[in-house]
Structure formats: C-alpha cells, structure tokens
Amino acid sequence: MGRVGRIVGLVLLCLVGGMVLFLLGVNLYVQSKSTQATIQQELSQRVGLPLHIQRISVTPWSGLKLSGITVADGTPAGKSFLNAKNFRLRVKLFSLFRRPLIVKEVALIRPVVVWPQDENGKWH
C-alpha cells in the first residue's frame, strides 16, 4: 500500500501542478497587451461605447476579472459615463483563445454611473 499511495500522491501532485501552470499561462495570456486590447474592443462593441480596462486577470473561482473599468459617454468630450472598481465576467474558457468571446455572466463591483444633463435639461 505504501508504494501505491506514493504513486497516487505523485499523480495528484502532478495534476495540481499542471492546473497551476495552466492557470498561470492563461493569466499571462489575458494580461498581454494584444489580448487585453481584443477583450477591450469586444466589450466596447457590445456596450456600444468606448471602454477602457486597466488590468485583467483570471481566477478559477471568479472567472475573468477586469479592474479599473471606465466607459466614456460617447460624446466628443469623452467624459466618463461609468466607472467600476471591478467587472467579473464568466466566460467560456476556450473563447479567450478564439473569436467570438462568449460571456456567460457579467457582474459590476462598486459601479459609479454619471448621467450628465445639458443646459436645456436633457439627460444623456
């Protein structure tokens, strides 16, 4: 039993190590400038307004985490319409590596929304 137990332990250790390396690789991939730009462009298209992301990371428990989100209001002045500390996105993992990016769930953490009003009293 001692030898079998060591083999099972070694296999489990290899599986956990492989999962950690995979998660590290995915994190490095989503933090690359080109992938971040692709995700930012895809989300901007879906929102219909210019969107800026400061940082992206991946965790197994919360999925794709986008930090420092700013959404411009679409006017020429480009004032900030929405700021959020974090977005949490649940995406299909392999859609990160090919198009289209498939988002299953979106959660905003501490959003701040600004609805500007012009001098005529119109809300934008």
mmCIF file of C-alpha atoms in Angstrom:
data_model
loop_
_atom_site.group_PDB
_atom_site.id
_atom_site.type_symbol
_atom_site.label_atom_id
_atom_site.label_comp_id
_atom_site.label_asym_id
_atom_site.label_seq_id
_atom_site.Cartn_x
_atom_site.Cartn_y
_atom_site.Cartn_z
ATOM 1 C CA MET A 1 0.000 0.000 0.000
ATOM 2 C CA GLY A 2 2.903 2.387 0.650
ATOM 3 C CA ARG A 3 4.125 2.260 -2.957
ATOM 4 C CA VAL A 4 0.616 2.629 -4.396
ATOM 5 C CA GLY A 5 -0.063 5.542 -2.045
ATOM 6 C CA ARG A 6 3.109 7.299 -3.206
ATOM 7 C CA ILE A 7 2.179 6.783 -6.854
ATOM 8 C CA VAL A 8 -1.343 8.156 -6.262
ATOM 9 C CA GLY A 9 0.134 11.096 -4.348
ATOM 10 C CA LEU A 10 2.606 11.781 -7.149
ATOM 11 C CA VAL A 11 -0.162 11.672 -9.766
ATOM 12 C CA LEU A 12 -2.310 14.068 -7.717
ATOM 13 C CA LEU A 13 0.660 16.384 -7.226
ATOM 14 C CA CYS A 14 1.306 16.376 -10.978
ATOM 15 C CA LEU A 15 -2.362 17.143 -11.700
ATOM 16 C CA VAL A 16 -2.431 20.052 -9.239
ATOM 17 C CA GLY A 17 0.904 21.336 -10.579
ATOM 18 C CA GLY A 18 -0.423 21.111 -14.139
ATOM 19 C CA MET A 19 -3.554 23.049 -13.188
ATOM 20 C CA VAL A 20 -1.468 25.761 -11.508
ATOM 21 C CA LEU A 21 0.770 26.047 -14.579
ATOM 22 C CA PHE A 22 -2.274 26.190 -16.865
ATOM 23 C CA LEU A 23 -3.866 28.958 -14.764
ATOM 24 C CA LEU A 24 -0.584 30.879 -14.741
ATOM 25 C CA GLY A 25 -0.337 30.537 -18.528
ATOM 26 C CA VAL A 26 -3.927 31.735 -19.044
ATOM 27 C CA ASN A 27 -3.263 34.713 -16.740
ATOM 28 C CA LEU A 28 -0.147 35.681 -18.678
ATOM 29 C CA TYR A 29 -2.098 35.339 -21.918
ATOM 30 C CA VAL A 30 -5.025 37.556 -20.851
ATOM 31 C CA GLN A 31 -2.643 40.148 -19.398
ATOM 32 C CA SER A 32 -0.794 40.517 -22.705
ATOM 33 C CA LYS A 33 -1.393 43.831 -24.493
ATOM 34 C CA SER A 34 -2.872 42.231 -27.614
ATOM 35 C CA THR A 35 -5.347 40.029 -25.738
ATOM 36 C CA GLN A 36 -6.307 42.885 -23.435
ATOM 37 C CA ALA A 37 -6.917 45.091 -26.483
ATOM 38 C CA THR A 38 -9.042 42.362 -28.086
ATOM 39 C CA ILE A 39 -11.160 41.926 -24.947
ATOM 40 C CA GLN A 40 -11.475 45.700 -24.564
ATOM 41 C CA GLN A 41 -12.550 46.074 -28.210
ATOM 42 C CA GLU A 42 -15.054 43.214 -27.951
ATOM 43 C CA LEU A 43 -16.631 44.640 -24.800
ATOM 44 C CA SER A 44 -16.687 48.180 -26.268
ATOM 45 C CA GLN A 45 -18.560 46.820 -29.265
ATOM 46 C CA ARG A 46 -21.082 45.015 -27.066
ATOM 47 C CA VAL A 47 -21.635 48.024 -24.784
ATOM 48 C CA GLY A 48 -21.772 50.409 -27.740
ATOM 49 C CA LEU A 49 -19.498 52.938 -26.011
ATOM 50 C CA PRO A 50 -15.712 53.356 -25.693
ATOM 51 C CA LEU A 51 -14.476 51.216 -22.787
ATOM 52 C CA HIS A 52 -11.053 51.219 -21.094
ATOM 53 C CA ILE A 53 -9.633 48.415 -18.926
ATOM 54 C CA GLN A 54 -6.618 48.887 -16.644
ATOM 55 C CA ARG A 55 -5.964 45.254 -15.703
ATOM 56 C CA ILE A 56 -7.248 41.739 -16.450
ATOM 57 C CA SER A 57 -6.702 38.538 -14.505
ATOM 58 C CA VAL A 58 -8.216 35.047 -14.313
ATOM 59 C CA THR A 59 -9.100 33.066 -11.201
ATOM 60 C CA PRO A 60 -10.838 29.697 -11.060
ATOM 61 C CA TRP A 61 -13.432 30.923 -8.520
ATOM 62 C CA SER A 62 -14.433 34.238 -10.104
ATOM 63 C CA GLY A 63 -13.530 33.834 -13.765
ATOM 64 C CA LEU A 64 -12.214 36.798 -15.734
ATOM 65 C CA LYS A 65 -11.685 39.842 -13.507
ATOM 66 C CA LEU A 66 -11.338 43.262 -15.141
ATOM 67 C CA SER A 67 -10.130 46.102 -12.911
ATOM 68 C CA GLY A 68 -10.221 49.861 -13.348
ATOM 69 C CA ILE A 69 -13.078 49.982 -15.854
ATOM 70 C CA THR A 70 -14.047 53.290 -17.435
ATOM 71 C CA VAL A 71 -16.809 53.696 -20.026
ATOM 72 C CA ALA A 72 -16.885 57.017 -21.905
ATOM 73 C CA ASP A 73 -20.282 58.570 -22.627
ATOM 74 C CA GLY A 74 -19.776 58.613 -26.401
ATOM 75 C CA THR A 75 -19.723 62.406 -26.716
ATOM 76 C CA PRO A 76 -16.808 64.222 -28.377
ATOM 77 C CA ALA A 77 -15.647 65.349 -24.924
ATOM 78 C CA GLY A 78 -15.475 61.689 -23.931
ATOM 79 C CA LYS A 79 -16.466 62.201 -20.314
ATOM 80 C CA SER A 80 -16.677 59.152 -18.110
ATOM 81 C CA PHE A 81 -20.186 57.676 -18.020
ATOM 82 C CA LEU A 82 -19.397 54.619 -15.886
ATOM 83 C CA ASN A 83 -16.532 53.793 -13.557
ATOM 84 C CA ALA A 84 -16.306 50.485 -11.739
ATOM 85 C CA LYS A 85 -13.722 49.057 -9.420
ATOM 86 C CA ASN A 86 -14.133 45.621 -10.985
ATOM 87 C CA PHE A 87 -16.084 43.697 -13.569
ATOM 88 C CA ARG A 88 -16.359 39.982 -13.059
ATOM 89 C CA LEU A 89 -17.025 38.085 -16.257
ATOM 90 C CA ARG A 90 -17.788 34.417 -16.539
ATOM 91 C CA VAL A 91 -16.664 33.405 -19.994
ATOM 92 C CA LYS A 92 -16.306 30.147 -21.830
ATOM 93 C CA LEU A 93 -12.613 29.465 -21.208
ATOM 94 C CA PHE A 94 -11.669 28.481 -24.736
ATOM 95 C CA SER A 95 -13.416 31.518 -26.218
ATOM 96 C CA LEU A 96 -10.494 33.533 -24.774
ATOM 97 C CA PHE A 97 -8.276 31.936 -27.404
ATOM 98 C CA ARG A 98 -10.580 32.358 -30.406
ATOM 99 C CA ARG A 99 -13.388 34.625 -31.518
ATOM 100 C CA PRO A 100 -16.082 35.404 -30.572
ATOM 101 C CA LEU A 101 -15.608 35.959 -26.845
ATOM 102 C CA ILE A 102 -18.545 34.178 -25.205
ATOM 103 C CA VAL A 103 -19.618 35.927 -21.987
ATOM 104 C CA LYS A 104 -21.983 33.924 -19.778
ATOM 105 C CA GLU A 105 -22.344 36.360 -16.847
ATOM 106 C CA VAL A 106 -21.313 39.948 -16.006
ATOM 107 C CA ALA A 107 -21.103 41.433 -12.500
ATOM 108 C CA LEU A 108 -20.220 45.067 -11.723
ATOM 109 C CA ILE A 109 -18.434 45.708 -8.426
ATOM 110 C CA ARG A 110 -18.908 49.202 -6.924
ATOM 111 C CA PRO A 111 -20.114 50.983 -10.068
ATOM 112 C CA VAL A 112 -20.356 54.762 -10.268
ATOM 113 C CA VAL A 113 -22.719 55.959 -13.016
ATOM 114 C CA VAL A 114 -22.845 59.606 -14.119
ATOM 115 C CA TRP A 115 -25.890 60.768 -16.087
ATOM 116 C CA PRO A 116 -24.981 64.222 -17.444
ATOM 117 C CA GLN A 117 -27.639 66.817 -18.054
ATOM 118 C CA ASP A 118 -27.118 69.626 -20.565
ATOM 119 C CA GLU A 119 -28.154 73.257 -20.141
ATOM 120 C CA ASN A 120 -31.553 72.504 -21.788
ATOM 121 C CA GLY A 121 -32.323 69.907 -19.106
ATOM 122 C CA LYS A 122 -31.848 66.905 -21.393
ATOM 123 C CA TRP A 123 -30.320 63.776 -19.905
ATOM 124 C CA HIS A 124 -27.700 61.993 -21.975
#
